[in-house]
């Protein structure tokens, strides 16, 4: 009976209902309901039976709104646990009820996308996620409004591509339901990787990330830092699952490697703390994308396990880092890391929270990032379980790891340890501390008790405490704390520490922008010129047409005068002056329609044309 009830308890609906209650209940009661709804998602993700739930038909199409397997279970656990911590953090950070209500609707759409069992439901949740996340950004006002418009344009364009991919997939396969084979080959796969690439911040379409996430309320940044990007990475895996045999797999993998380097490089050049963390969302997504590409191309179970494990870990440590930085901004009002320093004495709990997140994202042994990044390194390294064609990818992941270490040494040094603090401020509030230490504890737990993380990874096979996986050379066993892995971690850390000492002073003087940001002024001027060209062309055509119609109308009323006017232009012809039959009054003919009428007429015309083409 309990399992049947869990099958009917649709996780997104629970969170959506809580979002509505946040608006009408007293503040503490509303936030409590929000946290409890996400605790329910966590529980459901843990014990709900695998398979299709709430399956049915919509407009004649088979749909599966609620689908549980090992992959969606792992993502649901991460999103649910983070949601609890984020609501507690938002309450303690004085976030408004409106912001949290919008954030919970956004969270519900993200969870809905994670648990979708078909492409049609996924598409609906994908678009809802884009709309609600934009509202979360806009709610703060100020600079966030313009950034939100740019954010909406990117995600709108990506959503159109995903919609076209889903339509092409249906034409090719005849069903929207997941079959385990991923998106259809050819055009559907190409459109899907381009559209999903926007949400997972492929290089060139990533600029919405550092442009948007530093703008809204710092509690909103915690929600935004996880739900869109991690859910989208999971959806990318749904499109290109293990053993998909997609020709795009190797390109996806190398895009991931380039993202790791690109994101870490531009993170290192940032002054704004949240911009630095935003670039590292791209960098860490690069590792996940690389794992998805390797799994799709060569069927590596280790690559798939590494991608999903790093996705879960990234949910934990990335939100923790945004929380710690948010507390610093909340207490000091300062966003520029070079204007801070020595805060560990004033804010020891926040420094501990930051330290737990930084040690996790930089893959220090004993923390969760070390385990999941180690899987991805081994999957790419031809010396372990990789293929020769991934040798360059392995070195890209290495460079990304060094850049990550440098970035978080820099951030921690300048915010917490450099010099004496100019601020006398309080530490994190109790709710903020609980949220940070809860996430930090999970990061430490999965680093020490790595078997628990491995047990959640869908493509690893547990045998009496050992975990095995298949790869092209046979079967391997997971040994994250082997001597060779610890040596690799030590080398990476040592190289980064020495490099920071060398580049610290030159780095503080650099102020190099992301060249991809040229897309904003370029888009502005291209759009402006395009608009002017269209409107001026329309005005010229409109004036010509209206003038021609009015002349014809006048000729119809004054045919004799029209003949006289034409004759007067001939040589040697004298024409007597005559009075106009209408008294010379201007035409009163109505030739212009309102916008609504124009849209209606165009819609009717296009509908008739499409109907004729179909029939």
Coordinates of C-alpha atoms in Angstrom, one line a residue:
X1 CA 0.0 0.0 0.0
X2 CA 2.8 2.4 0.9
X3 CA 4.6 1.8 -2.4
X4 CA 1.3 2.4 -4.3
X5 CA 0.9 5.7 -2.5
X6 CA 4.5 6.6 -3.4
X7 CA 3.7 5.8 -7.0
X8 CA 0.9 8.3 -6.9
X9 CA 2.8 11.0 -5.0
X10 CA 4.0 13.1 -8.0
X11 CA 7.1 14.9 -6.6
X12 CA 6.8 18.1 -8.7
X13 CA 3.2 18.6 -7.7
X14 CA 4.1 18.4 -4.0
X15 CA 6.7 21.2 -4.4
X16 CA 4.3 23.3 -6.6
X17 CA 1.6 23.1 -3.9
X18 CA 4.1 24.1 -1.3
X19 CA 5.0 27.1 -3.4
X20 CA 1.4 28.3 -3.4
X21 CA 1.2 27.8 0.4
X22 CA 4.3 29.9 0.9
X23 CA 2.4 32.9 -0.4
X24 CA -0.6 32.5 2.0
X25 CA 0.8 31.0 5.2
X26 CA 2.8 32.9 7.9
X27 CA 6.4 33.2 6.9
X28 CA 7.8 30.4 9.2
X29 CA 4.9 28.1 8.4
X30 CA 5.2 28.6 4.6
X31 CA 9.0 28.0 4.6
X32 CA 8.5 24.9 6.7
X33 CA 6.0 23.5 4.3
X34 CA 8.4 24.3 1.4
X35 CA 11.3 22.4 3.2
X36 CA 9.0 19.5 4.0
X37 CA 7.8 19.2 0.4
X38 CA 11.4 18.8 -0.6
X39 CA 12.0 16.3 2.2
X40 CA 9.2 14.3 0.7
X41 CA 10.9 14.4 -2.7
X42 CA 14.1 13.1 -1.0
X43 CA 12.1 10.3 0.6
X44 CA 10.3 9.4 -2.6
X45 CA 13.5 9.4 -4.6
X46 CA 15.0 7.0 -2.1
X47 CA 12.3 4.4 -1.9
X48 CA 9.9 4.8 -4.8
X49 CA 9.7 1.6 -7.0
X50 CA 11.3 1.7 -10.4
X51 CA 9.2 1.9 -13.4
X52 CA 6.5 4.1 -15.1
X53 CA 4.0 5.9 -12.9
X54 CA 1.0 8.1 -13.8
X55 CA 1.3 6.9 -17.4
X56 CA -1.6 7.8 -19.8
X57 CA -2.4 9.7 -23.0
X58 CA -2.4 13.4 -23.8
X59 CA -3.9 14.7 -27.1
X60 CA -3.7 11.1 -28.4
X61 CA 0.0 10.8 -27.4
X62 CA 1.3 8.3 -24.9
X63 CA 3.0 10.1 -22.0
X64 CA 4.8 9.1 -18.8
X65 CA 5.0 12.1 -16.5
X66 CA 6.6 10.1 -13.6
X67 CA 9.4 7.6 -14.3
X68 CA 11.8 6.2 -11.8
X69 CA 15.1 4.4 -12.6
X70 CA 18.5 4.4 -11.0
X71 CA 19.5 7.6 -12.9
X72 CA 16.4 9.7 -12.0
X73 CA 16.6 8.4 -8.4
X74 CA 20.2 9.7 -8.0
X75 CA 19.3 13.1 -9.4
X76 CA 16.1 13.3 -7.3
X77 CA 18.1 12.6 -4.1
X78 CA 20.5 15.5 -4.9
X79 CA 17.8 18.0 -5.9
X80 CA 15.6 17.1 -2.9
X81 CA 18.4 17.4 -0.3
X82 CA 19.7 20.6 -1.8
X83 CA 16.1 22.0 -1.9
X84 CA 15.7 21.5 1.9
X85 CA 19.0 23.3 2.6
X86 CA 18.2 26.1 0.1
X87 CA 14.8 26.9 1.7
X88 CA 16.4 26.9 5.2
X89 CA 19.2 29.2 3.9
X90 CA 16.7 31.5 2.2
X91 CA 14.6 31.8 5.3
X92 CA 17.6 32.8 7.4
X93 CA 18.8 35.2 4.6
X94 CA 15.6 37.2 4.8
X95 CA 14.5 36.2 1.3
X96 CA 11.0 37.3 0.5
X97 CA 8.0 34.9 0.4
X98 CA 7.5 35.9 -3.3
X99 CA 11.1 34.9 -4.2
X100 CA 10.9 31.6 -2.4
X101 CA 7.5 30.8 -4.0
X102 CA 8.9 31.5 -7.4
X103 CA 12.0 29.5 -6.6
X104 CA 9.9 26.5 -5.5
X105 CA 7.9 26.6 -8.7
X106 CA 11.2 26.6 -10.6
X107 CA 12.5 23.7 -8.4
X108 CA 9.3 21.8 -9.1
X109 CA 9.7 22.1 -12.9
X110 CA 13.3 21.0 -12.6
X111 CA 12.3 17.9 -10.6
X112 CA 9.5 17.3 -13.2
X113 CA 12.1 17.3 -15.9
X114 CA 14.3 14.8 -14.0
X115 CA 11.4 12.4 -13.4
X116 CA 9.9 12.7 -16.9
X117 CA 9.5 9.4 -18.7
X118 CA 8.9 10.9 -22.2
X119 CA 10.1 13.7 -24.4
X120 CA 6.8 15.5 -24.5
X121 CA 6.5 15.9 -20.7
X122 CA 10.3 16.7 -20.6
X123 CA 9.7 19.5 -23.1
X124 CA 6.9 21.0 -21.1
X125 CA 9.0 21.0 -17.9
X126 CA 12.0 22.3 -19.8
X127 CA 10.1 25.4 -21.0
X128 CA 8.5 25.9 -17.5
X129 CA 12.0 25.7 -16.0
X130 CA 13.2 28.5 -18.4
X131 CA 10.2 30.7 -17.6
X132 CA 10.3 30.3 -13.8
X133 CA 14.0 30.7 -13.5
X134 CA 13.7 34.0 -15.5
X135 CA 11.1 35.1 -13.0
X136 CA 13.4 34.3 -10.1
X137 CA 16.1 36.5 -11.7
X138 CA 13.6 39.4 -12.5
X139 CA 12.1 39.4 -9.0
X140 CA 15.2 41.2 -7.6
X141 CA 14.9 44.2 -10.0
X142 CA 17.7 46.6 -10.9
X143 CA 20.5 45.1 -13.1
X144 CA 18.8 41.7 -12.8
X145 CA 16.0 42.8 -15.1
X146 CA 18.2 43.4 -18.1
X147 CA 20.2 40.3 -17.4
X148 CA 17.0 38.3 -17.1
X149 CA 15.9 39.4 -20.6
X150 CA 19.2 38.2 -22.0
X151 CA 18.9 35.0 -20.0
X152 CA 15.3 34.5 -21.4
X153 CA 16.5 35.0 -25.0
X154 CA 19.2 32.3 -24.6
X155 CA 16.9 29.8 -23.0
X156 CA 14.1 30.6 -25.4
X157 CA 16.4 29.9 -28.4
X158 CA 17.7 26.7 -26.8
X159 CA 14.1 25.6 -26.0
X160 CA 13.1 26.0 -29.6
X161 CA 16.0 23.8 -30.7
X162 CA 15.0 21.1 -28.2
X163 CA 11.4 21.4 -29.3
X164 CA 12.4 20.8 -32.9
X165 CA 14.6 17.9 -31.8
X166 CA 11.7 16.2 -30.0
X167 CA 9.4 16.7 -33.0
X168 CA 12.0 15.2 -35.4
X169 CA 12.5 12.4 -32.9
X170 CA 8.8 11.6 -33.0
X171 CA 8.7 11.6 -36.8
X172 CA 11.6 9.2 -36.8
X173 CA 10.5 6.8 -34.0
X174 CA 6.7 7.3 -33.7
X175 CA 6.8 7.7 -29.9
X176 CA 7.7 10.3 -27.3
X177 CA 8.3 7.7 -24.6
X178 CA 11.9 7.0 -23.5
X179 CA 13.2 3.7 -24.9
X180 CA 16.6 3.8 -23.4
X181 CA 18.2 4.4 -26.8
X182 CA 18.2 8.2 -26.4
X183 CA 17.2 10.8 -29.0
X184 CA 16.9 9.8 -32.6
X185 CA 20.0 9.7 -34.8
X186 CA 20.8 12.4 -37.3
X187 CA 18.8 15.7 -37.2
X188 CA 17.1 15.0 -33.8
X189 CA 20.5 14.3 -32.2
X190 CA 22.1 17.4 -33.7
X191 CA 19.3 19.7 -32.7
X192 CA 19.2 18.2 -29.2
X193 CA 22.9 18.7 -28.6
X194 CA 22.7 22.3 -29.8
X195 CA 19.6 23.1 -27.7
X196 CA 20.7 21.3 -24.6
X197 CA 24.2 22.8 -25.1
X198 CA 22.7 26.2 -24.2
X199 CA 21.5 25.1 -20.8
X200 CA 24.7 23.2 -20.0
X201 CA 26.8 26.2 -21.1
X202 CA 28.7 25.0 -24.2
X203 CA 31.5 27.5 -25.1
X204 CA 30.0 30.3 -27.1
X205 CA 26.5 30.0 -25.6
X206 CA 27.6 30.1 -22.0
X207 CA 27.6 33.9 -21.4
X208 CA 24.2 33.9 -19.8
X209 CA 25.8 32.1 -16.8
X210 CA 28.3 34.7 -15.6
X211 CA 26.0 37.5 -16.8
X212 CA 23.0 36.4 -14.8
X213 CA 23.9 34.5 -11.7
X214 CA 25.7 37.4 -9.9
X215 CA 22.7 39.7 -10.4
X216 CA 19.8 38.6 -8.2
X217 CA 19.4 38.1 -4.5
X218 CA 22.2 36.0 -3.1
X219 CA 19.7 33.4 -1.9
X220 CA 18.2 33.2 -5.4
X221 CA 21.8 32.5 -6.8
X222 CA 21.9 29.3 -4.6
X223 CA 18.8 28.0 -6.4
X224 CA 19.9 29.1 -9.8
X225 CA 23.4 27.6 -9.4
X226 CA 22.0 24.1 -9.5
X227 CA 18.6 23.4 -10.9
X228 CA 18.8 24.5 -14.5
X229 CA 22.4 23.3 -15.3
X230 CA 22.4 20.0 -13.4
X231 CA 18.9 19.0 -14.6
X232 CA 19.9 19.9 -18.2
X233 CA 23.1 17.8 -17.9
X234 CA 21.0 14.9 -16.8
X235 CA 18.6 15.5 -19.8
X236 CA 21.7 15.5 -22.0
X237 CA 22.5 12.0 -20.7
X238 CA 18.9 10.9 -21.4
X239 CA 19.5 12.1 -25.0
X240 CA 22.9 10.4 -25.3
X241 CA 22.9 7.5 -22.8
X242 CA 25.6 4.9 -22.3
X243 CA 26.0 2.6 -25.4
X244 CA 24.1 5.1 -27.6
X245 CA 26.8 4.7 -30.2
X246 CA 26.3 8.3 -31.3
X247 CA 28.8 9.8 -33.7
X248 CA 28.4 13.0 -31.7
X249 CA 29.7 11.3 -28.5
X250 CA 33.4 12.2 -29.1
X251 CA 32.5 15.8 -29.9
X252 CA 30.4 16.1 -26.8
X253 CA 33.3 14.6 -24.8
X254 CA 35.8 17.1 -26.2
X255 CA 33.4 20.0 -25.7
X256 CA 33.3 19.0 -22.1
X257 CA 37.1 19.0 -21.8
X258 CA 37.3 22.5 -23.4
X259 CA 34.6 23.8 -21.1
X260 CA 36.6 22.6 -18.1
X261 CA 39.6 24.6 -19.2
X262 CA 37.7 27.6 -20.5
X263 CA 35.5 28.0 -17.4
X264 CA 38.4 27.6 -15.0
X265 CA 40.5 30.1 -16.9
X266 CA 37.9 32.9 -16.9
X267 CA 37.0 32.1 -13.3
X268 CA 40.6 32.8 -12.4
X269 CA 40.4 36.2 -13.9
X270 CA 37.3 37.4 -12.0
X271 CA 37.0 40.0 -9.3
X272 CA 33.3 39.4 -8.6
X273 CA 32.9 36.4 -6.3
X274 CA 29.6 35.1 -7.8
X275 CA 31.0 35.6 -11.4
X276 CA 34.0 33.4 -10.4
X277 CA 31.6 30.7 -9.1
X278 CA 29.4 31.0 -12.2
X279 CA 32.4 30.3 -14.5
X280 CA 33.1 27.3 -12.3
X281 CA 29.6 26.0 -13.0
X282 CA 30.7 25.8 -16.6
X283 CA 34.0 24.2 -15.7
X284 CA 32.4 21.5 -13.6
X285 CA 29.7 20.9 -16.1
X286 CA 32.6 20.3 -18.5
X287 CA 33.6 17.2 -16.5
X288 CA 30.0 15.9 -16.5
X289 CA 29.6 16.6 -20.3
X290 CA 32.9 14.8 -21.0
X291 CA 31.7 11.8 -19.1
X292 CA 28.4 11.7 -20.9
X293 CA 30.2 12.0 -24.3
X294 CA 32.6 9.1 -23.4
X295 CA 29.8 6.9 -22.2
X296 CA 27.7 7.6 -25.4
X297 CA 30.7 7.0 -27.7
X298 CA 32.4 4.0 -26.2
X299 CA 30.0 2.6 -23.7
X300 CA 32.2 3.2 -20.7
X301 CA 30.3 2.3 -17.5
X302 CA 33.0 4.2 -15.5
X303 CA 32.5 7.4 -17.6
X304 CA 28.7 7.2 -17.0
X305 CA 29.2 6.6 -13.3
X306 CA 31.7 9.4 -13.1
X307 CA 29.3 11.8 -14.9
X308 CA 26.3 11.0 -12.7
X309 CA 28.4 11.0 -9.5
X310 CA 30.0 14.3 -10.3
X311 CA 26.5 15.7 -11.1
X312 CA 25.3 14.7 -7.6
X313 CA 28.5 16.0 -6.0
X314 CA 28.3 19.3 -8.0
X315 CA 24.8 19.8 -6.6
X316 CA 26.2 19.7 -3.1
X317 CA 29.5 21.6 -3.3
X318 CA 28.5 24.3 -5.8
X319 CA 25.4 25.3 -3.8
X320 CA 27.6 25.3 -0.7
X321 CA 30.1 27.7 -2.2
X322 CA 27.3 30.1 -3.4
X323 CA 25.9 29.9 0.2
X324 CA 29.3 30.8 1.8
X325 CA 29.9 33.7 -0.7
X326 CA 26.3 34.8 -0.1
X327 CA 26.9 35.1 3.6
X328 CA 30.0 37.2 2.9
X329 CA 28.0 39.5 0.7
X330 CA 25.1 39.6 3.2
X331 CA 27.4 40.7 6.0
X332 CA 29.8 43.0 4.2
X333 CA 27.8 44.2 1.2
X334 CA 30.9 43.6 -0.9
X335 CA 31.1 41.6 -4.1
X336 CA 34.7 42.2 -5.1
X337 CA 37.0 39.7 -3.6
X338 CA 40.0 42.1 -3.7
X339 CA 38.2 44.4 -1.4
X340 CA 38.0 41.8 1.4
X341 CA 40.5 39.9 3.5
X342 CA 41.1 38.4 6.9
X343 CA 37.4 37.4 7.4
X344 CA 38.2 34.0 8.9
X345 CA 38.6 35.7 12.3
X346 CA 35.2 37.5 11.9
X347 CA 33.3 34.7 10.2
X348 CA 34.9 31.3 11.2
X349 CA 31.8 29.2 10.5
X350 CA 31.4 30.7 7.0
X351 CA 35.1 30.1 6.4
X352 CA 34.6 26.4 7.4
X353 CA 31.6 26.2 5.0
X354 CA 33.7 27.7 2.2
X355 CA 36.6 25.4 3.0
X356 CA 34.4 22.3 2.8
X357 CA 33.1 23.3 -0.6
X358 CA 36.5 24.4 -1.9
X359 CA 38.2 21.1 -0.8
X360 CA 35.3 19.2 -2.5
X361 CA 35.3 21.0 -5.8
X362 CA 39.1 20.9 -6.1
X363 CA 39.1 17.1 -5.6
X364 CA 41.2 16.9 -2.4
X365 CA 41.3 13.3 -1.1
X366 CA 38.7 12.8 1.6
X367 CA 36.1 14.8 -0.2
X368 CA 33.4 13.8 -2.7
X369 CA 34.8 15.7 -5.7
X370 CA 38.0 13.6 -5.5
X371 CA 36.0 10.4 -6.0
X372 CA 33.9 11.5 -8.9
X373 CA 36.7 13.4 -10.7
X374 CA 38.9 10.4 -10.2
X375 CA 36.3 8.2 -12.1
X376 CA 36.3 10.7 -15.0
X377 CA 40.1 10.9 -15.1
X378 CA 40.4 7.1 -15.2
X379 CA 37.7 6.8 -17.9
X380 CA 39.6 9.2 -20.2
X381 CA 43.2 8.1 -19.4
X382 CA 44.5 5.5 -21.9
X383 CA 46.8 4.3 -19.1
X384 CA 43.7 3.2 -17.1
X385 CA 40.4 2.5 -18.9
X386 CA 40.3 5.1 -21.7
X387 CA 40.9 4.9 -25.4
X388 CA 43.9 6.5 -27.3
X389 CA 41.6 9.0 -28.9
X390 CA 40.9 10.5 -25.5
X391 CA 44.5 11.2 -24.5
X392 CA 44.1 14.9 -25.3
X393 CA 40.8 15.0 -23.4
X394 CA 42.6 13.6 -20.3
X395 CA 45.1 16.5 -20.4
X396 CA 42.3 19.0 -20.8
X397 CA 40.7 17.6 -17.7
X398 CA 44.0 17.9 -15.9
X399 CA 44.3 21.6 -17.0
X400 CA 40.8 22.2 -15.8
X401 CA 41.6 20.7 -12.4
X402 CA 44.7 22.9 -12.0
X403 CA 42.7 26.0 -12.9
X404 CA 40.0 25.0 -10.4
X405 CA 42.6 24.6 -7.6
X406 CA 44.1 28.0 -8.5
X407 CA 40.7 29.7 -8.5
X408 CA 39.6 28.5 -5.1
X409 CA 43.0 29.1 -3.5
X410 CA 42.7 32.7 -4.9
X411 CA 39.1 33.1 -3.7
X412 CA 39.8 31.7 -0.2
X413 CA 43.1 33.6 0.2
X414 CA 41.7 37.1 -0.7
X415 CA 38.4 36.7 1.1
X416 CA 39.4 34.9 4.3
X417 CA 43.2 35.0 4.9
X418 CA 44.8 38.0 3.1
X419 CA 45.7 40.7 5.5
X420 CA 43.5 42.1 8.3
X421 CA 39.8 42.5 7.9
X422 CA 38.4 46.0 7.5
X423 CA 35.0 44.8 8.6
X424 CA 33.6 44.0 12.1
X425 CA 30.7 41.7 11.1
X426 CA 28.8 38.9 12.6
X427 CA 29.1 35.3 11.3
X428 CA 26.5 33.4 9.5
X429 CA 23.0 33.2 11.0
X430 CA 21.9 29.9 12.5
X431 CA 19.8 28.8 9.5
X432 CA 22.6 29.7 7.1
X433 CA 25.1 27.7 9.2
X434 CA 22.8 24.7 9.3
X435 CA 22.4 24.8 5.5
X436 CA 26.1 25.1 4.8
X437 CA 27.3 22.5 7.3
X438 CA 24.6 20.1 6.1
X439 CA 25.9 20.3 2.5
X440 CA 29.5 20.3 3.7
X441 CA 28.8 17.2 5.8
X442 CA 27.4 15.4 2.8
X443 CA 30.5 16.4 0.7
X444 CA 32.7 15.0 3.4
X445 CA 30.6 11.9 3.9
X446 CA 30.7 10.9 0.2
X447 CA 34.5 11.5 0.2
X448 CA 35.2 9.3 3.2
X449 CA 32.4 6.8 2.7
X450 CA 33.0 6.6 -1.1
X451 CA 31.2 3.3 -1.2
X452 CA 28.0 5.1 -0.5
X453 CA 28.5 7.3 -3.6
X454 CA 29.5 4.3 -5.7
X455 CA 26.4 2.4 -4.6
X456 CA 24.2 5.2 -5.9
X457 CA 26.0 5.3 -9.3
X458 CA 23.8 3.4 -11.7
X459 CA 26.5 1.8 -13.8
X460 CA 28.7 0.5 -11.0
X461 CA 28.1 -3.1 -9.8
X462 CA 28.6 -3.8 -6.1
X463 CA 30.1 -7.1 -5.0
X464 CA 30.8 -7.5 -1.3
X465 CA 32.2 -4.0 -0.9
X466 CA 33.9 -3.9 -4.3
X467 CA 32.5 -2.1 -7.3
X468 CA 33.2 -3.2 -10.8
X469 CA 32.4 -1.8 -14.2
X470 CA 32.7 -2.9 -17.9
X471 CA 34.9 -1.1 -20.3
X472 CA 36.4 -1.8 -23.8
X473 CA 39.2 -3.9 -22.3
X474 CA 37.1 -6.0 -20.1
X475 CA 36.2 -5.4 -16.5
X476 CA 37.7 -3.0 -14.0
X477 CA 37.4 -2.4 -10.2
X478 CA 37.0 1.0 -8.6
X479 CA 40.0 1.9 -6.3
X480 CA 39.7 5.7 -5.7
X481 CA 42.3 5.7 -2.9
X482 CA 45.0 3.6 -4.5
X483 CA 48.5 4.9 -4.3
X484 CA 48.6 6.1 -7.9
X485 CA 45.4 8.1 -7.5
X486 CA 46.7 9.7 -4.3
X487 CA 50.0 10.6 -6.1
X488 CA 48.0 12.2 -9.0
X489 CA 46.0 14.3 -6.5
X490 CA 49.2 15.3 -4.7
X491 CA 50.9 16.4 -8.0
X492 CA 47.8 18.4 -9.0
X493 CA 47.6 20.2 -5.6
X494 CA 51.4 20.8 -5.6
X495 CA 51.5 22.3 -9.1
X496 CA 48.5 24.5 -8.3
X497 CA 50.0 25.8 -5.0
X498 CA 53.3 26.6 -6.6
X499 CA 51.6 28.2 -9.6
X500 CA 49.5 30.4 -7.3
X501 CA 52.6 31.8 -5.5
X502 CA 54.0 32.7 -9.0
X503 CA 50.9 34.2 -10.5
X504 CA 49.3 35.8 -7.5
X505 CA 50.5 39.4 -7.9
X506 CA 50.3 39.5 -11.8
X507 CA 46.9 37.9 -11.6
X508 CA 45.6 40.6 -9.2
X509 CA 46.4 43.3 -11.8
X510 CA 44.7 41.5 -14.7
X511 CA 41.2 42.5 -15.8
X512 CA 40.6 40.6 -19.0
X513 CA 37.0 40.1 -20.1
X514 CA 35.5 37.0 -21.6
X515 CA 35.8 37.4 -25.4
X516 CA 32.5 35.6 -25.8
X517 CA 30.8 38.6 -24.1
X518 CA 31.1 40.4 -27.4
X519 CA 27.8 38.6 -28.2
X520 CA 25.9 41.2 -26.1
X521 CA 26.9 44.5 -27.9
X522 CA 27.0 42.7 -31.2
X523 CA 23.5 41.3 -30.7
X524 CA 22.3 44.7 -29.6
X525 CA 23.5 46.5 -32.7
X526 CA 22.5 43.8 -35.1
X527 CA 19.0 43.8 -33.5
X528 CA 18.8 47.6 -33.6
X529 CA 19.9 47.8 -37.2
X530 CA 17.6 44.9 -38.2
X531 CA 14.7 46.6 -36.4
X532 CA 15.4 49.9 -38.1
X533 CA 15.7 48.3 -41.5
X534 CA 12.4 46.4 -41.1
X535 CA 10.5 49.4 -39.7
X536 CA 11.9 51.9 -42.3
X537 CA 11.2 49.4 -45.1
X538 CA 7.7 48.9 -43.8
X539 CA 7.1 52.7 -43.5
X540 CA 8.3 53.2 -47.1
X541 CA 6.1 50.4 -48.4
X542 CA 3.2 51.6 -46.3
X543 CA 3.5 55.2 -47.6
X544 CA 3.8 54.0 -51.2
X545 CA 0.7 51.7 -51.0
X546 CA -1.4 54.2 -49.1
X547 CA -0.5 56.9 -51.5
X548 CA -1.3 54.7 -54.5
X549 CA -4.7 53.8 -53.1
X550 CA -5.5 57.4 -52.3
X551 CA -4.6 58.4 -55.8
X552 CA -6.8 55.7 -57.2
X553 CA -9.6 56.8 -54.9
X554 CA -9.3 60.4 -56.1
X555 CA -9.2 59.3 -59.8
X556 CA -12.4 57.4 -59.3
X557 CA -14.1 60.5 -57.8
X558 CA -12.6 62.9 -60.3
X559 CA -12.0 61.1 -63.7
X560 CA -12.2 64.3 -65.8
X561 CA -9.6 66.0 -63.6
X562 CA -7.4 62.9 -63.8
X563 CA -7.6 63.1 -67.6
X564 CA -6.8 66.8 -67.5
X565 CA -3.8 66.2 -65.2
X566 CA -2.4 63.5 -67.5
X567 CA -3.0 65.7 -70.6
X568 CA -1.3 68.7 -69.0
X569 CA 1.9 66.8 -68.9
X570 CA 1.9 66.5 -72.7
X571 CA 3.6 69.2 -74.8
X572 CA 1.5 71.7 -76.8
X573 CA -1.7 70.8 -74.9
X574 CA -3.7 73.5 -73.1
X575 CA -6.1 72.3 -70.3
X576 CA -8.9 74.4 -68.8
X577 CA -9.0 74.6 -65.0
X578 CA -12.0 72.7 -63.4
X579 CA -13.3 72.2 -59.9
X580 CA -13.1 68.8 -58.2
X581 CA -16.4 67.0 -58.0
X582 CA -15.8 66.2 -54.3
X583 CA -15.1 69.9 -53.6
X584 CA -11.4 69.1 -53.1
X585 CA -11.9 67.5 -49.8
X586 CA -9.1 65.0 -48.6
X587 CA -9.9 61.3 -48.7
X588 CA -11.5 59.9 -45.6
X589 CA -10.9 56.2 -46.6
X590 CA -9.6 54.2 -43.7
X591 CA -6.5 52.2 -44.9
X592 CA -4.7 51.4 -41.7
X593 CA -5.6 48.6 -39.2
X594 CA -4.7 48.3 -35.5
X595 CA -2.1 45.8 -34.3
X596 CA -4.7 43.4 -33.1
X597 CA -6.6 43.4 -36.4
X598 CA -3.4 43.0 -38.3
X599 CA -2.3 40.0 -36.3
X600 CA -5.8 38.5 -36.6
X601 CA -5.8 38.9 -40.4
X602 CA -2.3 37.5 -40.8
X603 CA -3.2 34.5 -38.5
X604 CA -6.3 33.8 -40.6
X605 CA -4.4 34.0 -43.9
X606 CA -1.6 31.8 -42.6
X607 CA -4.1 29.3 -41.2
X608 CA -5.9 29.1 -44.6
X609 CA -2.6 28.6 -46.4
X610 CA -1.5 25.8 -44.0
X611 CA -4.9 24.1 -44.3
X612 CA -4.7 24.2 -48.1
X613 CA -1.1 22.7 -48.0
X614 CA -2.2 19.9 -45.6
X615 CA -5.4 19.1 -47.4

